[in-house]
């Protein structure tokens, strides 16, 4: 079957319309704050809209049918095209020194990695900072999920796109029609963002800081408007606890949030992934808090007022914040955890491979995959003793199709291979061991902060240009869960069948 190139370009044009529209919103923010770059951001938005309109006009007569192959192409190239045009506000305003830097910052935004090359964030115009946060928010739930919410207008079904975009081994459907699912997901996403903005404003943040941090929390991105990230508010624990709450929600399957609003609490309580996600956070927080309290000096790794409510509360808050930030791949920091103890450095490095829940905005491997891997590994002992017995892996009391187990095993192997190759390539660019493995784990898992020279209180400005392009590739394949992008490199994908 030949590829329907017209529908691919039609979708890319549609995505550019969204991108251009959000740029114009950023131009409005720039105008409100009079930061002097309104015209440049406005022109970036207009240029993006024009390209989008041209792409849609030239593909009006496309066949209104999309298959899986075209879905993968639209998702992968959609992210690339969005990232390429997303550089325009940085380039036009000259806020970022080079195109390579601008592309890195943009794809770091869309993939919700939160790795930045900016040395002085607070000197960047507010309109550009808002656009930077907006790239997180757009990418968080998925550009494609946003697009398929309006597919009925085009008369096209979007299940193929949702399957390629949805984070996790399977896409839970809230409603039989995929477009209605997308609308419900975005409604929850928008509602949480508005709620966090309001709470942060009430807690003492400026409205601009509040909305930016809400955009970056719900997307589990991690871009901040302050050079010190959330450590800037170490003197106000309430602000940090609000961000903790919404990082937890953002790392939870959004389908469970939908069930919560529908009053179906039992579905949440009995969900195995949610229970393990909660246990991981609780156990790892206790471990980190105890070590911080007895061995680490938080005052040396953080800025002003680290112990507003006492030493015990400070240890617990920093531990909970950093554990959640790394597990959910948000990447906000309240302290430089690489200065705590050697154990905690390795501890947080290990958490980079965990990830939040499937169906959340988090990156990483995802808790459900770890759960299936653990269950399958234990069942191998039983299968060894009883080779003729049929012992299926069960999830939420239902037997899982063995092909899903194979998919999870393949994903984990591919993920670890990508990490090893990623670290090797970084080392080829002259980056020392700790920095190379930290960069590979952080970019592939969309975490943000790494180790060594690229740790929590540093940035990626020192990364060589070629290494930035490699990091961008790792961020992309990590955000789109490996298979979606890597399948395009296989020869059989492009064969007409």
Coordinates of C-alpha atoms in Angstrom, one line a residue:
X1 CA 0.0 0.0 0.0
X2 CA 1.4 3.4 -1.0
X3 CA 1.9 6.1 1.5
X4 CA -0.7 8.9 1.4
X5 CA 1.8 11.8 1.4
X6 CA -1.0 14.4 1.0
X7 CA -2.6 13.6 4.3
X8 CA 0.8 13.6 6.0
X9 CA 1.5 17.1 4.8
X10 CA -2.1 18.1 5.6
X11 CA -1.6 17.1 9.2
X12 CA 1.8 18.8 9.4
X13 CA 0.1 22.0 8.1
X14 CA -2.5 21.6 10.8
X15 CA 0.1 21.3 13.5
X16 CA 1.9 24.4 12.2
X17 CA -1.4 26.3 12.6
X18 CA -1.5 25.3 16.3
X19 CA 2.2 26.3 16.7
X20 CA 1.7 29.7 15.1
X21 CA -1.4 30.4 17.2
X22 CA 0.5 29.7 20.4
X23 CA 3.3 32.0 19.2
X24 CA 0.7 34.8 18.7
X25 CA -0.4 34.2 22.3
X26 CA 3.2 34.6 23.4
X27 CA 3.4 37.8 21.4
X28 CA 0.4 39.1 23.3
X29 CA 2.2 38.3 26.6
X30 CA 5.2 40.2 25.3
X31 CA 2.9 43.1 24.5
X32 CA 1.4 43.1 28.0
X33 CA 4.7 43.1 29.7
X34 CA 6.3 45.5 27.2
X35 CA 9.5 43.5 26.9
X36 CA 10.5 44.9 23.5
X37 CA 10.2 41.8 21.4
X38 CA 6.5 41.7 20.6
X39 CA 7.0 42.3 16.8
X40 CA 9.6 39.6 16.5
X41 CA 7.5 36.9 18.2
X42 CA 4.4 38.1 16.2
X43 CA 6.4 37.7 12.9
X44 CA 7.5 34.3 14.0
X45 CA 3.9 33.3 14.5
X46 CA 2.7 34.8 11.2
X47 CA 5.5 33.0 9.3
X48 CA 4.6 29.7 10.9
X49 CA 0.9 30.2 10.2
X50 CA 1.6 31.0 6.5
X51 CA 3.6 27.8 6.0
X52 CA 0.8 25.9 7.7
X53 CA -1.9 27.4 5.6
X54 CA 0.1 26.7 2.4
X55 CA 0.6 23.1 3.4
X56 CA -3.1 22.6 4.0
X57 CA -4.2 24.4 0.9
X58 CA -2.0 22.3 -1.4
X59 CA -3.3 19.1 0.2
X60 CA -7.0 19.8 0.2
X61 CA -7.8 16.9 -2.1
X62 CA -6.2 14.3 0.2
X63 CA -7.8 10.9 0.7
X64 CA -9.4 11.0 4.1
X65 CA -7.9 7.8 5.4
X66 CA -4.8 7.3 7.5
X67 CA -3.1 4.0 8.3
X68 CA -0.6 3.1 11.0
X69 CA 2.5 3.8 8.8
X70 CA 1.2 7.3 8.1
X71 CA 0.4 7.7 11.8
X72 CA 4.0 7.1 12.8
X73 CA 5.3 9.4 10.1
X74 CA 3.0 12.2 11.1
X75 CA 3.9 11.9 14.8
X76 CA 7.7 11.8 14.3
X77 CA 7.9 14.4 11.6
X78 CA 5.2 16.4 13.4
X79 CA 7.5 16.8 16.4
X80 CA 10.5 17.6 14.2
X81 CA 8.5 20.3 12.1
X82 CA 7.1 21.8 15.3
X83 CA 10.6 22.0 16.8
X84 CA 12.1 23.5 13.7
X85 CA 9.4 26.2 13.5
X86 CA 9.4 26.6 17.3
X87 CA 12.9 28.0 17.1
X88 CA 11.7 31.1 15.3
X89 CA 10.8 33.1 18.4
X90 CA 14.3 32.5 19.7
X91 CA 16.0 33.2 16.4
X92 CA 13.9 36.4 15.6
X93 CA 14.4 37.8 19.1
X94 CA 18.1 36.8 19.2
X95 CA 17.5 35.4 22.7
X96 CA 19.5 32.3 21.9
X97 CA 23.1 32.6 20.4
X98 CA 22.8 30.1 17.5
X99 CA 20.3 27.9 15.6
X100 CA 21.8 24.8 17.1
X101 CA 21.2 26.2 20.6
X102 CA 17.7 27.4 19.6
X103 CA 16.7 23.9 18.2
X104 CA 18.1 22.2 21.4
X105 CA 16.1 24.6 23.6
X106 CA 12.9 24.1 21.5
X107 CA 13.0 20.3 21.3
X108 CA 13.9 20.2 25.0
X109 CA 10.7 22.1 25.5
X110 CA 8.4 20.0 23.3
X111 CA 9.8 16.7 24.6
X112 CA 9.3 18.1 28.2
X113 CA 13.0 17.4 29.0
X114 CA 13.7 20.8 30.4
X115 CA 17.4 20.8 29.6
X116 CA 18.5 24.4 28.8
X117 CA 21.4 26.2 27.3
X118 CA 20.4 29.6 28.7
X119 CA 22.9 31.0 31.2
X120 CA 20.8 33.9 32.5
X121 CA 17.1 32.9 32.3
X122 CA 16.0 36.0 34.2
X123 CA 17.5 38.3 31.5
X124 CA 15.4 36.7 28.7
X125 CA 12.3 38.7 27.6
X126 CA 9.0 37.6 29.2
X127 CA 7.3 36.8 25.9
X128 CA 10.2 34.5 25.0
X129 CA 10.0 32.8 28.5
X130 CA 6.3 32.3 28.1
X131 CA 6.9 30.7 24.6
X132 CA 9.5 28.5 26.2
X133 CA 7.1 27.3 28.9
X134 CA 4.3 26.9 26.2
X135 CA 6.5 24.5 24.3
X136 CA 6.4 22.3 27.4
X137 CA 2.7 22.6 27.7
X138 CA 2.0 21.7 24.1
X139 CA 4.3 18.8 24.2
X140 CA 3.2 17.5 27.5
X141 CA -0.1 16.0 26.5
X142 CA 1.0 15.5 23.0
X143 CA 0.7 17.7 19.9
X144 CA -1.1 14.9 18.1
X145 CA -3.7 14.4 20.8
X146 CA -4.5 18.1 20.6
X147 CA -4.8 17.8 16.8
X148 CA -7.1 14.8 16.8
X149 CA -9.6 16.6 19.1
X150 CA -10.7 18.5 16.0
X151 CA -10.4 15.7 13.5
X152 CA -14.2 15.3 13.1
X153 CA -14.0 18.7 11.3
X154 CA -11.8 17.0 8.7
X155 CA -13.9 13.8 8.6
X156 CA -10.9 11.7 9.6
X157 CA -10.6 9.1 12.4
X158 CA -7.5 9.5 14.6
X159 CA -6.9 6.2 16.4
X160 CA -3.7 5.6 14.4
X161 CA -2.3 8.8 15.6
X162 CA -3.3 8.3 19.2
X163 CA -1.7 4.9 19.3
X164 CA 1.6 6.3 18.1
X165 CA 1.5 9.3 20.5
X166 CA 0.0 7.9 23.7
X167 CA 2.6 7.4 26.4
X168 CA 2.9 3.8 27.8
X169 CA 2.5 0.3 26.4
X170 CA -1.2 0.8 25.7
X171 CA -3.6 3.7 25.1
X172 CA -6.5 3.7 27.6
X173 CA -9.7 5.0 26.0
X174 CA -12.1 7.0 28.2
X175 CA -14.7 7.1 25.4
X176 CA -15.4 5.0 22.3
X177 CA -14.6 7.9 20.1
X178 CA -10.9 8.8 20.2
X179 CA -11.6 12.5 19.6
X180 CA -13.8 12.6 22.7
X181 CA -11.0 11.0 24.6
X182 CA -8.6 13.7 23.5
X183 CA -11.0 16.4 24.5
X184 CA -11.5 14.9 28.0
X185 CA -7.7 14.6 28.5
X186 CA -7.1 18.2 27.4
X187 CA -9.9 19.4 29.7
X188 CA -8.3 17.7 32.7
X189 CA -4.9 19.0 31.6
X190 CA -6.2 22.5 31.2
X191 CA -8.1 22.4 34.5
X192 CA -5.1 21.2 36.5
X193 CA -2.9 24.0 34.9
X194 CA -5.5 26.7 35.9
X195 CA -5.8 25.3 39.4
X196 CA -2.0 25.3 40.0
X197 CA -1.7 28.8 38.6
X198 CA -4.3 30.1 41.0
X199 CA -2.8 28.3 44.0
X200 CA 0.7 29.4 43.2
X201 CA -0.5 33.0 42.8
X202 CA -2.3 32.8 46.2
X203 CA 0.8 31.3 47.8
X204 CA 2.9 34.4 46.8
X205 CA 4.2 33.9 43.3
X206 CA 3.7 36.7 40.7
X207 CA 1.1 35.8 38.1
X208 CA 3.7 35.5 35.4
X209 CA 5.9 33.1 37.5
X210 CA 2.7 31.1 38.6
X211 CA 1.4 30.5 35.1
X212 CA 4.8 29.5 33.7
X213 CA 5.5 27.1 36.5
X214 CA 2.0 25.6 36.2
X215 CA 2.6 25.1 32.4
X216 CA 5.9 23.4 33.2
X217 CA 4.7 21.3 36.1
X218 CA 1.7 19.7 34.4
X219 CA 3.8 18.9 31.4
X220 CA 6.5 17.5 33.7
X221 CA 8.9 19.7 31.8
X222 CA 11.0 21.7 34.3
X223 CA 11.8 25.0 32.6
X224 CA 11.7 27.8 35.2
X225 CA 11.6 31.6 35.0
X226 CA 14.4 31.7 37.6
X227 CA 18.0 30.8 37.4
X228 CA 17.8 28.9 40.7
X229 CA 14.7 27.0 39.5
X230 CA 12.3 26.3 42.4
X231 CA 15.1 26.7 44.9
X232 CA 14.4 30.4 44.4
X233 CA 11.4 29.8 46.7
X234 CA 13.2 27.7 49.4
X235 CA 12.0 30.4 51.8
X236 CA 8.4 29.6 51.0
X237 CA 7.7 25.9 51.6
X238 CA 4.0 26.3 50.7
X239 CA 4.9 27.1 47.1
X240 CA 7.1 24.0 46.9
X241 CA 4.4 21.7 48.4
X242 CA 1.9 23.0 45.7
X243 CA 4.3 22.1 43.0
X244 CA 4.9 18.7 44.7
X245 CA 1.1 18.0 44.6
X246 CA 0.8 18.8 40.9
X247 CA 4.0 16.9 39.9
X248 CA 2.4 13.9 41.6
X249 CA -0.8 14.4 39.6
X250 CA 1.1 15.0 36.3
X251 CA 3.0 11.8 36.8
X252 CA -0.3 9.8 37.4
X253 CA -2.3 8.3 34.5
X254 CA -4.7 11.0 33.4
X255 CA -7.3 8.3 32.9
X256 CA -7.3 7.9 36.7
X257 CA -7.9 11.6 37.1
X258 CA -10.9 11.2 34.9
X259 CA -12.2 8.4 37.0
X260 CA -11.7 10.5 40.2
X261 CA -13.8 13.3 38.8
X262 CA -16.5 10.7 37.9
X263 CA -16.4 9.4 41.5
X264 CA -15.0 6.0 40.5
X265 CA -12.5 6.0 43.4
X266 CA -12.3 2.2 43.6
X267 CA -10.8 2.1 40.1
X268 CA -7.9 4.3 41.4
X269 CA -7.4 2.3 44.6
X270 CA -7.3 -1.0 42.8
X271 CA -5.0 0.1 40.0
X272 CA -1.8 -1.8 40.3
X273 CA 0.4 0.8 38.6
X274 CA -0.9 3.7 40.7
X275 CA -0.3 1.6 43.9
X276 CA 3.3 0.9 42.9
X277 CA 3.9 4.5 41.7
X278 CA 2.7 5.7 45.2
X279 CA 4.8 3.1 47.0
X280 CA 7.9 4.0 45.0
X281 CA 7.5 7.7 45.9
X282 CA 6.9 6.9 49.6
X283 CA 9.8 4.5 50.0
X284 CA 12.3 6.5 48.0
X285 CA 11.3 9.7 49.8
X286 CA 11.8 8.1 53.3
X287 CA 15.2 6.7 52.2
X288 CA 16.4 10.1 50.8
X289 CA 14.9 12.1 53.8
X290 CA 16.7 9.9 56.4
X291 CA 20.1 10.2 54.6
X292 CA 19.6 14.0 54.1
X293 CA 18.7 14.5 57.7
X294 CA 21.6 12.5 59.2
X295 CA 24.4 12.9 56.6
X296 CA 23.8 15.8 54.1
X297 CA 24.1 19.5 54.7
X298 CA 21.2 21.0 52.8
X299 CA 22.3 24.6 53.4
X300 CA 25.5 24.0 51.3
X301 CA 23.5 22.7 48.3
X302 CA 20.7 25.2 48.4
X303 CA 20.1 28.9 48.4
X304 CA 18.5 31.1 51.2
X305 CA 16.3 29.8 54.0
X306 CA 16.5 26.0 53.5
X307 CA 15.1 25.3 57.0
X308 CA 12.1 27.6 57.4
X309 CA 10.0 25.0 59.3
X310 CA 12.8 23.1 60.9
X311 CA 15.5 20.7 60.0
X312 CA 13.3 17.6 59.8
X313 CA 10.7 19.2 57.6
X314 CA 13.4 20.6 55.3
X315 CA 15.0 17.1 54.9
X316 CA 11.5 15.6 54.1
X317 CA 10.5 18.4 51.7
X318 CA 13.8 18.4 49.7
X319 CA 13.7 14.6 49.6
X320 CA 10.0 14.4 48.4
X321 CA 10.5 17.2 45.9
X322 CA 13.6 15.7 44.3
X323 CA 12.3 12.2 44.3
X324 CA 9.1 13.3 42.6
X325 CA 10.9 15.6 40.2
X326 CA 13.2 12.8 39.0
X327 CA 10.6 10.0 38.9
X328 CA 8.1 12.1 37.0
X329 CA 10.9 13.5 34.9
X330 CA 9.9 17.1 35.7
X331 CA 13.4 18.3 36.4
X332 CA 12.7 21.1 38.8
X333 CA 15.3 21.4 41.6
X334 CA 15.3 22.8 45.1
X335 CA 18.9 21.9 45.8
X336 CA 22.0 20.4 44.2
X337 CA 21.5 16.8 45.2
X338 CA 24.9 15.9 43.7
X339 CA 26.4 17.6 46.8
X340 CA 24.5 15.5 49.3
X341 CA 26.2 12.1 49.6
X342 CA 27.7 9.7 47.0
X343 CA 24.9 7.3 47.7
X344 CA 22.2 9.9 46.9
X345 CA 24.0 10.8 43.6
X346 CA 23.8 7.1 42.5
X347 CA 20.3 6.9 44.0
X348 CA 18.9 9.8 41.9
X349 CA 20.7 8.5 38.8
X350 CA 18.9 5.2 39.3
X351 CA 15.5 7.0 39.6
X352 CA 16.1 8.5 36.1
X353 CA 15.3 5.1 34.7
X354 CA 11.9 4.8 36.5
X355 CA 9.5 7.3 34.9
X356 CA 6.0 8.1 35.9
X357 CA 2.8 6.3 35.0
X358 CA 1.7 5.3 31.5
X359 CA -0.9 7.8 30.3
X360 CA 0.8 10.6 32.1
X361 CA 3.0 13.4 30.8
X362 CA 6.1 11.8 32.3
X363 CA 9.0 10.4 30.3
X364 CA 11.1 7.5 31.2
X365 CA 10.4 3.7 31.1
X366 CA 7.1 4.0 33.0
X367 CA 6.0 2.3 36.2
X368 CA 3.7 -0.2 34.4
X369 CA 6.6 -1.6 32.4
X370 CA 8.7 -2.1 35.5
X371 CA 5.7 -3.8 37.1
X372 CA 5.2 -6.2 34.2
X373 CA 9.0 -6.9 34.0
X374 CA 9.1 -7.7 37.8
X375 CA 6.0 -9.9 37.6
X376 CA 7.3 -11.8 34.5
X377 CA 10.7 -12.3 36.1
X378 CA 9.2 -13.8 39.3
X379 CA 6.9 -16.0 37.2
X380 CA 10.0 -17.4 35.3
X381 CA 10.9 -19.2 38.6
X382 CA 7.5 -20.9 38.6
X383 CA 7.7 -21.7 34.9
X384 CA 11.2 -23.3 35.5
X385 CA 9.7 -25.6 38.2
X386 CA 6.5 -26.3 36.2
X387 CA 7.6 -26.1 32.5
X388 CA 4.2 -27.4 31.2
X389 CA 2.1 -25.0 33.2
X390 CA 0.5 -22.0 31.6
X391 CA 1.4 -19.1 33.9
X392 CA 0.2 -15.7 32.4
X393 CA 1.3 -12.3 33.7
X394 CA -1.7 -10.6 35.4
X395 CA -2.3 -6.9 35.6
X396 CA -5.2 -5.5 37.5
X397 CA -6.4 -9.1 37.9
X398 CA -6.5 -9.7 34.1
X399 CA -4.2 -11.9 32.1
X400 CA -1.9 -9.9 29.8
X401 CA -1.5 -10.9 26.2
X402 CA 2.0 -12.4 25.9
X403 CA 2.7 -10.1 23.0
X404 CA 2.4 -7.1 25.4
X405 CA 5.0 -8.8 27.6
X406 CA 7.3 -9.3 24.6
X407 CA 6.8 -5.7 23.7
X408 CA 7.7 -4.5 27.2
X409 CA 10.8 -6.8 27.2
X410 CA 11.8 -5.5 23.8
X411 CA 11.3 -1.9 24.9
X412 CA 13.4 -2.3 28.0
X413 CA 16.3 -4.0 26.0
X414 CA 16.1 -1.2 23.4
X415 CA 16.0 1.5 26.1
X416 CA 19.1 0.2 27.8
X417 CA 20.9 -0.2 24.4
X418 CA 19.9 3.4 23.5
X419 CA 21.3 4.5 26.9
X420 CA 24.6 2.7 26.4
X421 CA 25.0 3.9 22.8
X422 CA 24.0 7.4 23.9
X423 CA 26.6 7.5 26.6
X424 CA 29.3 6.2 24.2
X425 CA 28.5 8.9 21.7
X426 CA 28.7 11.6 24.3
X427 CA 32.1 10.3 25.4
X428 CA 33.3 10.6 21.8
X429 CA 32.6 14.3 22.1
X430 CA 35.1 14.4 25.0
X431 CA 32.6 14.4 27.9
X432 CA 33.9 12.6 31.0
X433 CA 32.3 9.4 32.2
X434 CA 29.9 10.8 34.9
X435 CA 28.7 13.5 32.5
X436 CA 28.3 11.1 29.6
X437 CA 26.1 8.5 31.5
X438 CA 24.2 11.3 33.2
X439 CA 23.5 13.1 29.9
X440 CA 22.4 9.8 28.2
X441 CA 20.0 8.9 31.1
X442 CA 18.6 12.4 31.4
X443 CA 18.0 13.1 27.7
X444 CA 16.6 9.7 26.9
X445 CA 14.4 9.8 30.0
X446 CA 13.4 13.4 29.4
X447 CA 14.5 14.3 32.9
X448 CA 16.5 17.5 32.5
X449 CA 19.2 17.7 35.1
X450 CA 22.1 15.2 34.6
X451 CA 25.3 14.6 36.5
X452 CA 28.8 16.2 36.7
X453 CA 29.1 19.4 34.7
X454 CA 25.5 19.1 33.6
X455 CA 24.0 18.6 37.1
X456 CA 21.0 20.2 38.8
X457 CA 22.5 23.7 39.2
X458 CA 24.3 23.8 35.9
X459 CA 22.9 23.8 32.3
X460 CA 23.8 22.4 28.9
X461 CA 25.5 25.5 27.5
X462 CA 28.9 23.7 27.6
X463 CA 27.7 20.9 25.4
X464 CA 29.4 20.9 22.0
X465 CA 27.1 21.6 19.0
X466 CA 27.3 18.1 17.6
X467 CA 26.6 16.7 21.1
X468 CA 23.5 19.0 21.3
X469 CA 22.1 17.4 18.1
X470 CA 22.8 14.0 19.5
X471 CA 21.0 15.0 22.8
X472 CA 18.1 16.3 20.7
X473 CA 17.8 12.9 18.9
X474 CA 17.8 11.1 22.3
X475 CA 15.2 13.4 23.7
X476 CA 12.9 12.8 20.6
X477 CA 13.1 9.0 20.7
X478 CA 12.7 9.0 24.5
X479 CA 9.6 11.2 24.3
X480 CA 8.0 9.1 21.5
X481 CA 8.9 5.9 23.3
X482 CA 11.6 4.6 20.9
X483 CA 9.5 2.4 18.5
X484 CA 7.6 5.3 17.0
X485 CA 10.9 7.0 15.7
X486 CA 13.2 4.0 15.3
X487 CA 10.7 2.1 13.2
X488 CA 11.3 4.7 10.5
X489 CA 14.9 3.5 10.2
X490 CA 13.9 0.0 9.3
X491 CA 13.8 -0.9 5.5
X492 CA 10.5 -2.9 5.7
X493 CA 8.7 0.2 7.0
X494 CA 9.0 2.0 3.7
X495 CA 8.2 -1.0 1.4
X496 CA 5.0 -0.6 -0.5
X497 CA 2.9 -3.7 0.3

